[in-house]
Amino acid sequence: MLEVRALDLEGVLEIVPKRHGDARGYFCETWNAERFAQAGIDLTFVQDNHSYSAAAGVLRGLHYQLPPRAQDKLLRVVRGGVFDVVVDIRRSSPTFGRWSALEVSAERGNQILVPKGYAHGFVTLVPDTEILYKVTDTYSPEHDRSIRFDDPAIGIAWPSLAGDFQLSDKDRKAPLLSEAEVFA
């Protein structure tokens, strides 16, 4: 009942739940612990988050939490669309510092699974974008970290949008990957 596709970084997955539709619209299961476990995704989510961005070009990230409060994330867009990015921040990984991206949108109905050990961010592609995401640990300010979205050592090819990206002060002042506290 769901399609699972591995992206090019270990454990990062695109998940597309099956939509059952008719003239009225559609229905789909976005999370079913039993079905996901059958697909090899056995996680316990403890918090749901809702993010709204009024404009195209709102960039949030790259965010993560350190152990022991690291989070797996399952993200979906319920209105609009995003260019979603994950960066491997596990120093011992052969893909440390590499990034992968996926367009996630309400129209496509796809989701992205971001495992622990990855920084995560996105930029909104259209105005009035809403995102829902589940996490496997609650927010912990003491473990919350970020990395610069435009770190040249990572080299993320963010989409070109009219105007500048809209960033929080936290994201604008985030350290480079080489200066950041990351996973071992």
PDB file of C-alpha atoms in Angstrom:
ATOM      1  CA  MET A   1       0.000   0.000   0.000  1.00  0.00           C
ATOM      2  CA  LEU A   2       3.020   2.267  -0.064  1.00  0.00           C
ATOM      3  CA  GLU A   3       5.937   2.732  -2.395  1.00  0.00           C
ATOM      4  CA  VAL A   4       9.370   3.094  -0.790  1.00  0.00           C
ATOM      5  CA  ARG A   5      12.358   4.355  -2.773  1.00  0.00           C
ATOM      6  CA  ALA A   6      15.884   4.725  -1.400  1.00  0.00           C
ATOM      7  CA  LEU A   7      17.622   8.011  -2.170  1.00  0.00           C
ATOM      8  CA  ASP A   8      21.392   8.149  -2.611  1.00  0.00           C
ATOM      9  CA  LEU A   9      22.250   8.461   1.103  1.00  0.00           C
ATOM     10  CA  GLU A  10      21.967   5.522   3.489  1.00  0.00           C
ATOM     11  CA  GLY A  11      18.561   5.296   5.158  1.00  0.00           C
ATOM     12  CA  VAL A  12      17.063   8.357   3.443  1.00  0.00           C
ATOM     13  CA  LEU A  13      13.809   7.270   1.805  1.00  0.00           C
ATOM     14  CA  GLU A  14      11.041   8.663  -0.346  1.00  0.00           C
ATOM     15  CA  ILE A  15       7.718   7.167   0.686  1.00  0.00           C
ATOM     16  CA  VAL A  16       4.604   7.451  -1.440  1.00  0.00           C
ATOM     17  CA  PRO A  17       1.413   6.210   0.227  1.00  0.00           C
ATOM     18  CA  LYS A  18      -1.259   4.852  -2.123  1.00  0.00           C
ATOM     19  CA  ARG A  19      -4.132   7.250  -2.677  1.00  0.00           C
ATOM     20  CA  HIS A  20      -7.626   5.825  -3.041  1.00  0.00           C
ATOM     21  CA  GLY A  21      -9.642   8.346  -5.005  1.00  0.00           C
ATOM     22  CA  ASP A  22     -12.912   9.004  -6.737  1.00  0.00           C
ATOM     23  CA  ALA A  23     -14.852  12.055  -7.921  1.00  0.00           C
ATOM     24  CA  ARG A  24     -14.991  13.385  -4.342  1.00  0.00           C
ATOM     25  CA  GLY A  25     -11.231  13.401  -3.806  1.00  0.00           C
ATOM     26  CA  TYR A  26      -8.940  10.838  -2.193  1.00  0.00           C
ATOM     27  CA  PHE A  27      -7.997   9.036   1.019  1.00  0.00           C
ATOM     28  CA  CYS A  28      -4.584   7.724   2.049  1.00  0.00           C
ATOM     29  CA  GLU A  29      -2.799   6.452   5.129  1.00  0.00           C
ATOM     30  CA  THR A  30       0.230   8.667   5.727  1.00  0.00           C
ATOM     31  CA  TRP A  31       1.397   6.618   8.731  1.00  0.00           C
ATOM     32  CA  ASN A  32       0.535   3.063   9.675  1.00  0.00           C
ATOM     33  CA  ALA A  33       3.072   1.512  12.064  1.00  0.00           C
ATOM     34  CA  GLU A  34       2.332  -2.052  10.928  1.00  0.00           C
ATOM     35  CA  ARG A  35       2.569  -1.313   7.184  1.00  0.00           C
ATOM     36  CA  PHE A  36       5.707   0.782   7.617  1.00  0.00           C
ATOM     37  CA  ALA A  37       7.318  -1.967   9.740  1.00  0.00           C
ATOM     38  CA  GLN A  38       6.547  -4.449   6.943  1.00  0.00           C
ATOM     39  CA  ALA A  39       8.478  -2.083   4.642  1.00  0.00           C
ATOM     40  CA  GLY A  40      11.439  -2.093   7.074  1.00  0.00           C
ATOM     41  CA  ILE A  41      10.615   1.219   8.778  1.00  0.00           C
ATOM     42  CA  ASP A  42      10.084   0.442  12.454  1.00  0.00           C
ATOM     43  CA  LEU A  43       9.987   3.761  14.324  1.00  0.00           C
ATOM     44  CA  THR A  44       8.123   5.155  17.299  1.00  0.00           C
ATOM     45  CA  PHE A  45       7.103   8.758  16.752  1.00  0.00           C
ATOM     46  CA  VAL A  46       6.506  10.887  19.842  1.00  0.00           C
ATOM     47  CA  GLN A  47       5.788  14.366  18.477  1.00  0.00           C
ATOM     48  CA  ASP A  48       4.073  15.878  15.439  1.00  0.00           C
ATOM     49  CA  ASN A  49       5.109  19.309  14.135  1.00  0.00           C
ATOM     50  CA  HIS A  50       3.342  21.696  11.762  1.00  0.00           C
ATOM     51  CA  SER A  51       5.243  24.341   9.791  1.00  0.00           C
ATOM     52  CA  TYR A  52       3.632  27.113   7.740  1.00  0.00           C
ATOM     53  CA  SER A  53       5.519  29.433   5.371  1.00  0.00           C
ATOM     54  CA  ALA A  54       3.683  32.388   3.845  1.00  0.00           C
ATOM     55  CA  ALA A  55       6.029  33.010   0.915  1.00  0.00           C
ATOM     56  CA  ALA A  56       8.025  31.100  -1.660  1.00  0.00           C
ATOM     57  CA  GLY A  57      11.721  31.158  -0.803  1.00  0.00           C
ATOM     58  CA  VAL A  58      11.406  30.575   2.943  1.00  0.00           C
ATOM     59  CA  LEU A  59      14.449  28.481   3.804  1.00  0.00           C
ATOM     60  CA  ARG A  60      14.514  26.536   7.067  1.00  0.00           C
ATOM     61  CA  GLY A  61      17.620  24.578   8.004  1.00  0.00           C
ATOM     62  CA  LEU A  62      19.889  22.830   8.108  1.00  0.00           C
ATOM     63  CA  HIS A  63      18.695  21.507  11.505  1.00  0.00           C
ATOM     64  CA  TYR A  64      19.337  18.445  13.670  1.00  0.00           C
ATOM     65  CA  GLN A  65      19.546  17.279  17.271  1.00  0.00           C
ATOM     66  CA  LEU A  66      22.580  15.558  18.757  1.00  0.00           C
ATOM     67  CA  PRO A  67      22.466  12.268  20.671  1.00  0.00           C
ATOM     68  CA  PRO A  68      21.035  11.252  22.996  1.00  0.00           C
ATOM     69  CA  ARG A  69      18.114  13.360  21.706  1.00  0.00           C
ATOM     70  CA  ALA A  70      18.646  12.765  17.970  1.00  0.00           C
ATOM     71  CA  GLN A  71      15.489  12.534  15.870  1.00  0.00           C
ATOM     72  CA  ASP A  72      14.299  10.537  12.893  1.00  0.00           C
ATOM     73  CA  LYS A  73      11.842  12.652  10.877  1.00  0.00           C
ATOM     74  CA  LEU A  74       9.013  11.729   8.522  1.00  0.00           C
ATOM     75  CA  LEU A  75       7.982  14.819   6.588  1.00  0.00           C
ATOM     76  CA  ARG A  76       5.103  15.478   4.211  1.00  0.00           C
ATOM     77  CA  VAL A  77       3.642  18.579   2.599  1.00  0.00           C
ATOM     78  CA  VAL A  78      -0.104  19.122   2.942  1.00  0.00           C
ATOM     79  CA  ARG A  79      -0.222  22.359   0.910  1.00  0.00           C
ATOM     80  CA  GLY A  80       2.334  23.650  -1.574  1.00  0.00           C
ATOM     81  CA  GLY A  81       5.766  22.190  -2.157  1.00  0.00           C
ATOM     82  CA  VAL A  82       9.360  22.231  -0.948  1.00  0.00           C
ATOM     83  CA  PHE A  83      12.842  21.400  -2.144  1.00  0.00           C
ATOM     84  CA  ASP A  84      13.881  19.177   0.763  1.00  0.00           C
ATOM     85  CA  VAL A  85      17.568  18.574   1.566  1.00  0.00           C
ATOM     86  CA  VAL A  86      19.415  16.146   3.839  1.00  0.00           C
ATOM     87  CA  VAL A  87      23.139  16.275   4.616  1.00  0.00           C
ATOM     88  CA  ASP A  88      25.101  13.368   6.082  1.00  0.00           C
ATOM     89  CA  ILE A  89      26.705  14.661   9.297  1.00  0.00           C
ATOM     90  CA  ARG A  90      28.109  11.333  10.564  1.00  0.00           C
ATOM     91  CA  ARG A  91      31.912  11.846  10.610  1.00  0.00           C
ATOM     92  CA  SER A  92      32.532   8.092  10.354  1.00  0.00           C
ATOM     93  CA  SER A  93      30.331   7.764   7.262  1.00  0.00           C
ATOM     94  CA  PRO A  94      31.859   7.406   3.777  1.00  0.00           C
ATOM     95  CA  THR A  95      29.264   9.968   2.614  1.00  0.00           C
ATOM     96  CA  PHE A  96      29.999  12.547   5.345  1.00  0.00           C
ATOM     97  CA  GLY A  97      29.197  16.038   4.035  1.00  0.00           C
ATOM     98  CA  ARG A  98      27.262  14.789   0.999  1.00  0.00           C
ATOM     99  CA  TRP A  99      23.737  15.974   0.386  1.00  0.00           C
ATOM    100  CA  SER A 100      20.637  14.651  -1.312  1.00  0.00           C
ATOM    101  CA  ALA A 101      17.438  16.443  -2.255  1.00  0.00           C
ATOM    102  CA  LEU A 102      13.858  15.601  -3.103  1.00  0.00           C
ATOM    103  CA  GLU A 103      10.914  17.727  -4.146  1.00  0.00           C
ATOM    104  CA  VAL A 104       8.106  16.969  -1.712  1.00  0.00           C
ATOM    105  CA  SER A 105       4.656  18.330  -2.507  1.00  0.00           C
ATOM    106  CA  ALA A 106       1.004  18.048  -1.628  1.00  0.00           C
ATOM    107  CA  GLU A 107       0.241  17.274  -5.250  1.00  0.00           C
ATOM    108  CA  ARG A 108       2.640  14.325  -5.383  1.00  0.00           C
ATOM    109  CA  GLY A 109       1.633  13.086  -1.920  1.00  0.00           C
ATOM    110  CA  ASN A 110       5.163  11.884  -1.242  1.00  0.00           C
ATOM    111  CA  GLN A 111       7.059  11.933   2.045  1.00  0.00           C
ATOM    112  CA  ILE A 112      10.716  11.894   3.020  1.00  0.00           C
ATOM    113  CA  LEU A 113      12.210   9.885   5.867  1.00  0.00           C
ATOM    114  CA  VAL A 114      15.261  11.597   7.378  1.00  0.00           C
ATOM    115  CA  PRO A 115      17.153   9.301   9.767  1.00  0.00           C
ATOM    116  CA  LYS A 116      19.236  10.331  12.757  1.00  0.00           C
ATOM    117  CA  GLY A 117      22.678  11.488  11.691  1.00  0.00           C
ATOM    118  CA  TYR A 118      21.472  13.853   8.986  1.00  0.00           C
ATOM    119  CA  ALA A 119      20.947  17.593   8.989  1.00  0.00           C
ATOM    120  CA  HIS A 120      17.679  18.587   7.361  1.00  0.00           C
ATOM    121  CA  GLY A 121      16.328  21.673   5.655  1.00  0.00           C
ATOM    122  CA  PHE A 122      13.981  22.870   2.964  1.00  0.00           C
ATOM    123  CA  VAL A 123      13.029  25.865   0.890  1.00  0.00           C
ATOM    124  CA  THR A 124       9.415  26.561  -0.034  1.00  0.00           C
ATOM    125  CA  LEU A 125       8.732  26.570  -3.764  1.00  0.00           C
ATOM    126  CA  VAL A 126       5.332  28.272  -3.619  1.00  0.00           C
ATOM    127  CA  PRO A 127       3.524  30.593  -1.191  1.00  0.00           C
ATOM    128  CA  ASP A 128       1.315  29.235   1.594  1.00  0.00           C
ATOM    129  CA  THR A 129       3.208  25.979   2.071  1.00  0.00           C
ATOM    130  CA  GLU A 130       2.319  23.768   5.025  1.00  0.00           C
ATOM    131  CA  ILE A 131       4.395  20.857   6.261  1.00  0.00           C
ATOM    132  CA  LEU A 132       3.600  18.170   8.815  1.00  0.00           C
ATOM    133  CA  TYR A 133       6.367  16.046  10.241  1.00  0.00           C
ATOM    134  CA  LYS A 134       6.689  13.359  12.850  1.00  0.00           C
ATOM    135  CA  VAL A 135       9.787  12.955  15.031  1.00  0.00           C
ATOM    136  CA  THR A 136      11.088  10.151  17.238  1.00  0.00           C
ATOM    137  CA  ASP A 137      12.166  12.427  20.103  1.00  0.00           C
ATOM    138  CA  THR A 138      10.827  15.679  21.472  1.00  0.00           C
ATOM    139  CA  TYR A 139      12.502  19.021  20.893  1.00  0.00           C
ATOM    140  CA  SER A 140      15.527  19.589  23.128  1.00  0.00           C
ATOM    141  CA  PRO A 141      17.084  23.081  23.037  1.00  0.00           C
ATOM    142  CA  GLU A 142      20.292  21.710  24.621  1.00  0.00           C
ATOM    143  CA  HIS A 143      20.777  19.276  21.714  1.00  0.00           C
ATOM    144  CA  ASP A 144      19.460  21.470  18.898  1.00  0.00           C
ATOM    145  CA  ARG A 145      22.081  22.377  16.282  1.00  0.00           C
ATOM    146  CA  SER A 146      22.259  23.813  12.781  1.00  0.00           C
ATOM    147  CA  ILE A 147      24.648  24.148   9.844  1.00  0.00           C
ATOM    148  CA  ARG A 148      24.820  26.919   7.244  1.00  0.00           C
ATOM    149  CA  PHE A 149      22.535  26.254   4.293  1.00  0.00           C
ATOM    150  CA  ASP A 150      25.116  27.763   1.921  1.00  0.00           C
ATOM    151  CA  ASP A 151      28.268  26.072   3.241  1.00  0.00           C
ATOM    152  CA  PRO A 152      30.536  25.889   0.151  1.00  0.00           C
ATOM    153  CA  ALA A 153      32.092  22.635   1.403  1.00  0.00           C
ATOM    154  CA  ILE A 154      28.667  20.981   1.108  1.00  0.00           C
ATOM    155  CA  GLY A 155      27.654  22.816  -2.086  1.00  0.00           C
ATOM    156  CA  ILE A 156      23.892  22.361  -2.046  1.00  0.00           C
ATOM    157  CA  ALA A 157      22.354  23.383  -5.385  1.00  0.00           C
ATOM    158  CA  TRP A 158      19.318  25.194  -3.985  1.00  0.00           C
ATOM    159  CA  PRO A 159      16.727  26.135  -6.624  1.00  0.00           C
ATOM    160  CA  SER A 160      16.844  29.642  -8.044  1.00  0.00           C
ATOM    161  CA  LEU A 161      13.847  31.634  -6.884  1.00  0.00           C
ATOM    162  CA  ALA A 162      12.992  35.268  -7.503  1.00  0.00           C
ATOM    163  CA  GLY A 163      14.472  37.338  -4.678  1.00  0.00           C
ATOM    164  CA  ASP A 164      16.570  36.247  -1.739  1.00  0.00           C
ATOM    165  CA  PHE A 165      15.819  33.379   0.591  1.00  0.00           C
ATOM    166  CA  GLN A 166      13.992  34.299   3.778  1.00  0.00           C
ATOM    167  CA  LEU A 167      15.969  32.996   6.768  1.00  0.00           C
ATOM    168  CA  SER A 168      15.745  33.157  10.532  1.00  0.00           C
ATOM    169  CA  ASP A 169      18.629  34.775  12.422  1.00  0.00           C
ATOM    170  CA  LYS A 170      19.482  31.326  13.779  1.00  0.00           C
ATOM    171  CA  ASP A 171      19.875  29.896  10.266  1.00  0.00           C
ATOM    172  CA  ARG A 172      21.740  32.957   8.963  1.00  0.00           C
ATOM    173  CA  LYS A 173      24.289  32.657  11.819  1.00  0.00           C
ATOM    174  CA  ALA A 174      24.660  28.853  11.768  1.00  0.00           C
ATOM    175  CA  PRO A 175      28.236  27.495  11.673  1.00  0.00           C
ATOM    176  CA  LEU A 176      29.858  25.783   8.719  1.00  0.00           C
ATOM    177  CA  LEU A 177      29.979  21.983   8.777  1.00  0.00           C
ATOM    178  CA  SER A 178      33.709  22.099   9.600  1.00  0.00           C
ATOM    179  CA  GLU A 179      32.908  24.119  12.760  1.00  0.00           C
ATOM    180  CA  ALA A 180      29.741  22.308  13.816  1.00  0.00           C
ATOM    181  CA  GLU A 181      29.279  19.689  16.503  1.00  0.00           C
ATOM    182  CA  VAL A 182      28.075  16.624  14.612  1.00  0.00           C
ATOM    183  CA  PHE A 183      27.664  12.853  14.990  1.00  0.00           C
ATOM    184  CA  ALA A 184      30.739  10.644  15.534  1.00  0.00           C
TER     185      ALA A 184
END
